Coordinates of C-alpha atoms and ligand atoms in Angstrom, one line a residue:
M1 CA -2.7 -51.7 -67.8
S2 CA -1.2 -49.4 -65.2
I3 CA 2.5 -48.8 -65.0
S4 CA 3.7 -47.1 -61.9
V5 CA 7.1 -46.0 -60.6
P6 CA 7.8 -47.3 -57.2
K7 CA 7.6 -44.8 -54.4
I8 CA 10.4 -45.1 -51.9
V9 CA 10.2 -43.1 -48.7
L10 CA 13.3 -42.6 -46.5
V11 CA 12.4 -41.7 -43.0
G12 CA 15.5 -40.0 -41.5
G13 CA 17.6 -37.8 -43.7
G14 CA 20.8 -38.0 -41.8
Q15 CA 24.0 -39.7 -42.8
I16 CA 22.5 -43.0 -43.9
G17 CA 19.3 -41.4 -45.3
G18 CA 21.3 -39.1 -47.6
V19 CA 23.4 -41.9 -49.0
L20 CA 20.3 -44.1 -49.4
A21 CA 18.6 -41.3 -51.4
Q22 CA 21.6 -41.0 -53.7
L23 CA 21.9 -44.7 -54.3
C24 CA 18.2 -45.1 -55.0
A25 CA 18.4 -42.3 -57.5
V26 CA 21.6 -43.4 -59.3
R27 CA 20.2 -46.9 -59.5
R28 CA 16.9 -45.6 -60.8
L29 CA 14.9 -47.6 -58.3
G30 CA 11.9 -45.3 -58.1
D31 CA 10.8 -41.9 -56.9
I32 CA 12.3 -40.9 -53.6
V33 CA 10.9 -38.9 -50.7
L34 CA 13.5 -38.0 -48.0
Y35 CA 11.7 -37.1 -44.8
D36 CA 13.2 -35.6 -41.6
V37 CA 12.1 -33.6 -38.7
V38 CA 14.9 -31.1 -39.1
P39 CA 13.5 -28.1 -41.1
D40 CA 15.0 -27.6 -44.6
A41 CA 17.7 -30.3 -44.2
P42 CA 16.1 -33.0 -46.3
Q43 CA 15.1 -30.5 -48.9
G44 CA 18.7 -29.4 -49.1
K45 CA 20.0 -32.9 -49.5
S46 CA 17.4 -33.8 -52.1
L47 CA 18.2 -30.8 -54.1
D48 CA 21.9 -31.6 -54.0
I49 CA 21.2 -35.2 -55.2
A50 CA 18.7 -34.1 -57.9
E51 CA 21.2 -31.6 -59.3
A52 CA 23.5 -34.5 -60.2
S53 CA 20.8 -36.1 -62.4
G54 CA 22.2 -34.5 -65.5
I55 CA 25.6 -36.1 -64.7
D56 CA 24.4 -39.5 -63.5
G57 CA 21.5 -39.5 -66.0
F58 CA 18.6 -40.4 -63.8
D59 CA 15.0 -39.2 -64.1
S60 CA 13.9 -40.3 -60.6
K61 CA 12.2 -37.6 -58.6
V62 CA 14.0 -36.8 -55.3
A63 CA 12.0 -34.7 -52.9
G64 CA 12.9 -33.6 -49.4
T65 CA 10.1 -32.9 -46.9
N66 CA 9.2 -32.2 -43.2
D67 CA 5.6 -33.2 -43.8
V68 CA 4.6 -36.8 -42.8
K69 CA 1.7 -36.7 -45.3
D70 CA 4.3 -37.0 -48.1
M71 CA 4.8 -40.6 -47.0
K72 CA 1.4 -41.3 -48.7
D73 CA 1.2 -44.5 -50.7
A74 CA 4.9 -45.4 -50.3
D75 CA 5.7 -48.8 -51.6
V76 CA 8.7 -49.2 -49.4
V77 CA 9.7 -47.2 -46.4
I78 CA 13.3 -47.3 -45.1
V79 CA 13.7 -46.0 -41.6
T80 CA 16.9 -44.6 -40.2
A81 CA 15.3 -42.1 -37.8
G82 CA 16.8 -42.0 -34.4
V83 CA 19.6 -40.5 -32.4
P84 CA 23.0 -42.0 -31.8
R85 CA 24.3 -42.6 -28.3
K86 CA 26.0 -39.6 -26.7
P87 CA 28.5 -39.5 -23.9
G88 CA 26.8 -40.1 -20.5
M89 CA 23.8 -41.7 -22.0
S90 CA 22.9 -45.1 -20.8
R91 CA 21.7 -47.9 -23.1
D92 CA 18.2 -47.5 -21.6
D93 CA 18.2 -43.8 -22.3
L94 CA 19.0 -44.5 -25.9
L95 CA 16.4 -47.3 -26.1
T96 CA 13.7 -44.9 -24.7
I97 CA 14.5 -42.1 -27.1
N98 CA 14.7 -44.2 -30.2
A99 CA 11.7 -46.3 -29.2
K100 CA 9.7 -43.1 -28.9
I101 CA 10.9 -42.0 -32.4
I102 CA 10.2 -45.4 -34.0
Q103 CA 6.7 -45.5 -32.4
S104 CA 5.8 -42.1 -33.8
V105 CA 7.3 -43.0 -37.2
G106 CA 5.4 -46.4 -37.1
E107 CA 2.1 -44.6 -36.4
N108 CA 2.7 -42.3 -39.4
I109 CA 3.5 -45.2 -41.7
K110 CA 0.4 -47.0 -40.6
T111 CA -1.7 -43.9 -41.4
Y112 CA -0.1 -42.8 -44.6
A113 CA 1.5 -45.9 -46.1
P114 CA -0.6 -48.8 -44.9
N115 CA 0.4 -51.1 -47.7
S116 CA 4.1 -50.5 -47.6
I117 CA 7.0 -52.8 -46.8
V118 CA 9.2 -51.3 -44.0
I119 CA 12.9 -51.8 -43.7
V120 CA 14.3 -50.6 -40.4
I121 CA 17.9 -49.7 -39.9
S122 CA 17.7 -47.7 -36.7
N123 CA 19.5 -49.1 -33.7
P124 CA 19.2 -51.0 -31.4
L125 CA 18.0 -52.9 -34.5
D126 CA 16.3 -56.0 -33.2
A127 CA 14.3 -54.0 -30.7
M128 CA 13.4 -51.2 -33.2
V129 CA 12.2 -53.6 -35.9
T130 CA 10.1 -55.4 -33.2
L131 CA 8.5 -52.2 -32.2
M132 CA 7.9 -51.1 -35.7
Q133 CA 5.9 -54.2 -36.4
K134 CA 4.0 -53.9 -33.2
T135 CA 3.1 -50.2 -33.9
T136 CA 2.1 -50.6 -37.5
G137 CA 0.3 -53.9 -36.9
F138 CA 1.6 -54.9 -40.4
P139 CA 2.1 -58.6 -41.1
A140 CA 5.6 -59.7 -40.2
S141 CA 6.4 -60.3 -43.9
R142 CA 6.2 -56.6 -44.5
V143 CA 8.5 -55.4 -41.6
L144 CA 12.1 -56.4 -41.6
G145 CA 15.4 -55.1 -40.5
Q146 CA 18.8 -54.5 -42.1
A147 CA 21.8 -55.8 -40.2
G148 CA 22.9 -59.2 -41.6
V149 CA 23.6 -58.0 -45.2
L150 CA 26.1 -55.5 -43.8
D151 CA 27.6 -57.9 -41.2
S152 CA 28.0 -60.6 -43.9
S153 CA 29.6 -58.1 -46.3
R154 CA 32.0 -57.1 -43.6
F155 CA 32.9 -60.7 -42.9
A156 CA 33.3 -61.4 -46.6
T157 CA 35.4 -58.3 -47.1
F158 CA 37.9 -59.3 -44.4
L159 CA 38.1 -62.8 -45.7
A160 CA 38.7 -61.6 -49.2
W161 CA 41.6 -59.4 -48.0
E162 CA 43.1 -62.2 -46.0
L163 CA 42.9 -64.7 -48.9
G164 CA 43.7 -62.3 -51.8
V165 CA 40.6 -63.3 -53.7
S166 CA 37.7 -61.2 -55.0
V167 CA 35.0 -60.6 -52.5
K168 CA 32.5 -61.3 -55.3
D169 CA 33.2 -65.0 -55.0
I170 CA 32.8 -65.1 -51.2
K171 CA 29.7 -66.0 -49.3
A172 CA 30.0 -65.6 -45.6
P173 CA 26.6 -65.4 -43.8
V174 CA 26.2 -63.8 -40.4
L175 CA 23.1 -64.7 -38.4
G176 CA 21.7 -63.8 -35.0
G177 CA 21.1 -60.4 -33.4
H178 CA 22.8 -57.2 -34.5
G179 CA 25.3 -56.8 -31.7
D180 CA 28.2 -58.4 -29.9
T181 CA 26.5 -61.8 -30.0
M182 CA 26.1 -62.0 -33.8
V183 CA 27.0 -65.4 -35.3
P184 CA 29.4 -65.4 -38.3
L185 CA 29.0 -68.9 -39.8
V186 CA 32.6 -69.9 -40.3
R187 CA 31.7 -73.4 -41.4
Y188 CA 29.4 -72.0 -44.2
A189 CA 31.9 -69.3 -45.4
N190 CA 33.1 -70.3 -48.8
I191 CA 34.9 -69.2 -52.0
N192 CA 32.7 -70.4 -54.9
G193 CA 31.6 -73.3 -52.8
V194 CA 35.0 -74.2 -51.4
P195 CA 35.2 -73.8 -47.6
V196 CA 37.2 -70.8 -46.5
M197 CA 38.7 -72.7 -43.6
E198 CA 40.2 -75.3 -46.0
Q199 CA 41.9 -72.4 -47.9
L200 CA 43.2 -70.9 -44.7
E201 CA 44.7 -74.2 -43.7
R202 CA 46.4 -74.6 -47.1
K203 CA 47.7 -71.0 -46.8
Y204 CA 49.2 -71.4 -43.4
K205 CA 49.9 -75.2 -43.5
S206 CA 48.6 -75.3 -39.9
A207 CA 45.1 -75.9 -38.6
D208 CA 45.9 -74.0 -35.4
K209 CA 47.2 -70.9 -37.3
A210 CA 44.2 -71.0 -39.6
K211 CA 41.9 -71.2 -36.7
S212 CA 43.5 -68.2 -34.9
V213 CA 43.4 -66.1 -38.2
M214 CA 39.7 -66.9 -38.5
E215 CA 39.1 -66.0 -34.9
E216 CA 40.7 -62.6 -35.5
I217 CA 38.5 -62.1 -38.6
V218 CA 35.3 -63.1 -36.7
K219 CA 36.2 -60.7 -33.9
R220 CA 36.8 -57.9 -36.3
T221 CA 33.5 -58.6 -38.0
R222 CA 31.7 -58.4 -34.6
D223 CA 33.5 -55.2 -33.7
A224 CA 33.3 -53.6 -37.2
G225 CA 30.7 -51.0 -36.3
G226 CA 32.7 -49.9 -33.3
E227 CA 35.9 -49.8 -35.3
I228 CA 34.3 -47.2 -37.6
V229 CA 32.8 -45.2 -34.7
A230 CA 36.2 -45.0 -33.1
L231 CA 37.7 -43.6 -36.4
L232 CA 34.9 -41.3 -37.4
K233 CA 34.5 -39.9 -33.8
T234 CA 31.3 -38.0 -34.8
G235 CA 28.9 -40.8 -35.9
S236 CA 28.7 -44.4 -37.1
A237 CA 29.0 -46.2 -40.4
F238 CA 26.7 -44.9 -43.1
Y239 CA 27.9 -45.8 -46.6
S240 CA 27.8 -49.6 -46.0
P241 CA 24.5 -49.7 -44.1
A242 CA 22.9 -47.7 -47.0
S243 CA 24.4 -50.1 -49.6
A244 CA 23.1 -53.1 -47.5
A245 CA 19.6 -51.7 -47.3
V246 CA 19.6 -50.9 -51.1
Q247 CA 20.4 -54.6 -51.8
M248 CA 17.3 -55.6 -49.8
L249 CA 15.2 -52.8 -51.5
E250 CA 16.2 -54.0 -54.9
A251 CA 15.4 -57.6 -54.1
I252 CA 11.9 -56.5 -53.1
L253 CA 11.2 -54.0 -55.8
R254 CA 12.4 -56.3 -58.6
D255 CA 10.9 -59.4 -56.9
E256 CA 14.3 -61.1 -57.2
K257 CA 13.7 -63.8 -54.6
R258 CA 17.1 -63.2 -53.3
T259 CA 18.0 -65.1 -50.1
L260 CA 19.8 -62.6 -47.9
P261 CA 20.7 -62.4 -44.2
V262 CA 18.0 -60.1 -42.8
C263 CA 16.3 -59.5 -39.5
A264 CA 12.9 -61.2 -39.8
K265 CA 10.3 -62.5 -37.4
L266 CA 10.6 -66.2 -36.6
N267 CA 7.5 -68.3 -36.5
G268 CA 8.7 -71.6 -35.2
E269 CA 11.9 -71.7 -37.4
F270 CA 15.0 -72.7 -35.4
G271 CA 12.5 -73.5 -32.6
I272 CA 11.8 -69.7 -32.0
T273 CA 8.4 -68.0 -32.2
G274 CA 7.6 -64.3 -32.1
Y275 CA 11.1 -62.8 -32.1
Y276 CA 12.9 -60.8 -34.8
V277 CA 16.4 -62.4 -35.4
G278 CA 18.9 -62.3 -38.1
I279 CA 18.4 -65.3 -40.4
L280 CA 18.5 -66.1 -44.1
A281 CA 15.3 -65.2 -45.8
T282 CA 14.0 -64.9 -49.3
L283 CA 12.9 -61.4 -50.3
G284 CA 10.5 -60.6 -53.1
K285 CA 7.6 -58.3 -53.9
S286 CA 5.7 -59.4 -50.8
G287 CA 8.6 -58.7 -48.5
V288 CA 10.0 -61.6 -46.5
E289 CA 8.6 -64.5 -48.4
K290 CA 10.3 -67.4 -46.8
V291 CA 12.7 -68.0 -43.9
M292 CA 15.4 -70.5 -44.7
E293 CA 16.0 -73.1 -42.0
M294 CA 19.4 -74.7 -42.0
Q295 CA 21.4 -77.2 -40.0
L296 CA 23.5 -75.7 -37.3
N297 CA 26.1 -77.8 -35.4
A298 CA 26.2 -77.8 -31.6
E299 CA 28.6 -74.9 -31.4
E300 CA 26.7 -72.7 -33.9
Q301 CA 23.4 -73.5 -32.2
A302 CA 24.8 -72.5 -28.8
M303 CA 26.0 -69.1 -30.3
F304 CA 22.7 -68.6 -32.0
D305 CA 20.8 -69.4 -28.8
S306 CA 22.9 -66.9 -26.8
S307 CA 22.3 -64.3 -29.5
V308 CA 18.6 -64.9 -29.4
S309 CA 18.7 -64.6 -25.6
A310 CA 20.3 -61.2 -26.0
V311 CA 17.6 -60.1 -28.4
K312 CA 14.9 -61.4 -26.0
K313 CA 16.5 -59.4 -23.1
L314 CA 16.6 -56.2 -25.3
V315 CA 12.9 -56.7 -26.2
E316 CA 12.1 -57.3 -22.5
D317 CA 14.0 -54.1 -21.5
M318 CA 12.0 -52.2 -24.1
G319 CA 8.8 -53.6 -22.6
R320 CA 9.9 -52.6 -19.1
L321 CA 10.4 -49.1 -20.4
G322 CA 6.8 -49.0 -21.5
F323 CA 7.0 -49.9 -25.2
Ligands
APR1 N1 11.3 -38.6 -37.8 C1 12.2 -38.5 -38.8 N2 13.5 -38.4 -38.7 C2 14.0 -38.2 -37.4 C3 13.1 -38.3 -36.3 C4 11.7 -38.5 -36.5 N3 10.9 -38.6 -35.5 N4 13.9 -38.2 -35.2 C5 15.2 -38.0 -35.6 N5 15.2 -38.1 -37.0 C6 16.4 -37.9 -37.9 C7 17.4 -36.9 -37.4 O1 17.0 -35.6 -37.5 C8 18.6 -37.3 -38.2 O2 18.7 -36.6 -39.4 O3 17.0 -39.1 -38.0 C9 18.3 -38.8 -38.6 C10 19.4 -39.8 -38.1 O4 20.5 -39.5 -38.9 P1 22.0 -39.6 -38.2 O5 22.0 -39.1 -36.8 O6 22.9 -39.0 -39.2 O7 22.2 -41.2 -38.1 P2 22.7 -42.2 -39.2 O8 24.1 -42.3 -39.2 O9 21.9 -41.9 -40.5 O10 22.1 -43.5 -38.5 C11 20.7 -43.7 -38.4 O11 20.9 -46.1 -38.3 O12 22.7 -47.6 -38.2 C12 21.7 -46.9 -37.5 O13 22.8 -46.6 -35.4 C13 22.3 -45.9 -36.5 O14 20.3 -45.6 -35.3 C14 21.2 -45.0 -36.2 C15 20.5 -45.0 -37.6

């Protein structure tokens, strides 16, 4: 019998990478390698995290590195490598820079961690996860993206605040691409199975008011990333994306078969083939084990279709830029 501790490689040791490393350690998910191209920085962060082991009581190894070879034999790789958009930079400029980074990271993963499952967080998410799968040549089940877990958590959080109930009892799935066209599924949002819309109507005793309150929450969910960027001024959200990726990681490492909103490649589901889109999928030790199809009404289908069109356009733009 062989007992092995999972090896988790975090590619990108910036804001999200640092929080990821700490969460993985505190939750004792495995041994952690934090890789970045910036000399010494991942080593510094790892040391800082490891020095809390006596307080938080974890034995996980946390190592920082600038050597790609340390990715060797990773079980799961989480990728946050990339640069954020700077003033004066066009969307295409950002797409080109991050695509180059993802391509080189993907080649290294293919070489050093050929059996790993890869979770991509870098933006623009739907394009980056597409490129990661293309570069590694891994089966689609082993390459997925994080967006929906966070978008759904944001939706659920705003609903919990509005209704004065615990967020733990709310399920509020968000599907589609990770961008302005994401699709918060209002009809499916529920508190322990009871539709949220019904509760809003009871609260306001007006269907119109309930509808406008929900529209505001949907808008805030769609704009939530931007709301944080505007407040932080020097970067984008990092605590919540890290938490979201860790939920996916746990589902995989513990073979939990959790059905979560993730960016996965469709193979005929929802009538779409060959594109990465946010949908509900079951995660376990093989990665994406099943995509859950579900009934969408005409309005939801139209929103989903337009979101898929935006993803297709992004992937075409990436192709036009040579990736
Ligand atoms: N290999 C490894 N790391 C790289 C590479 C590379 N080729 N190129 C850049 N990096 C590193 C940077 O040095 C930086 O430390 O990626 C890290 C990115 O960290 P941050 O700039 O702090 O960005 P973060 O907030 O962590 O977000 C990362 O996730 O949500 C998305 O939009 C976000 O694309 C962004 C990504």
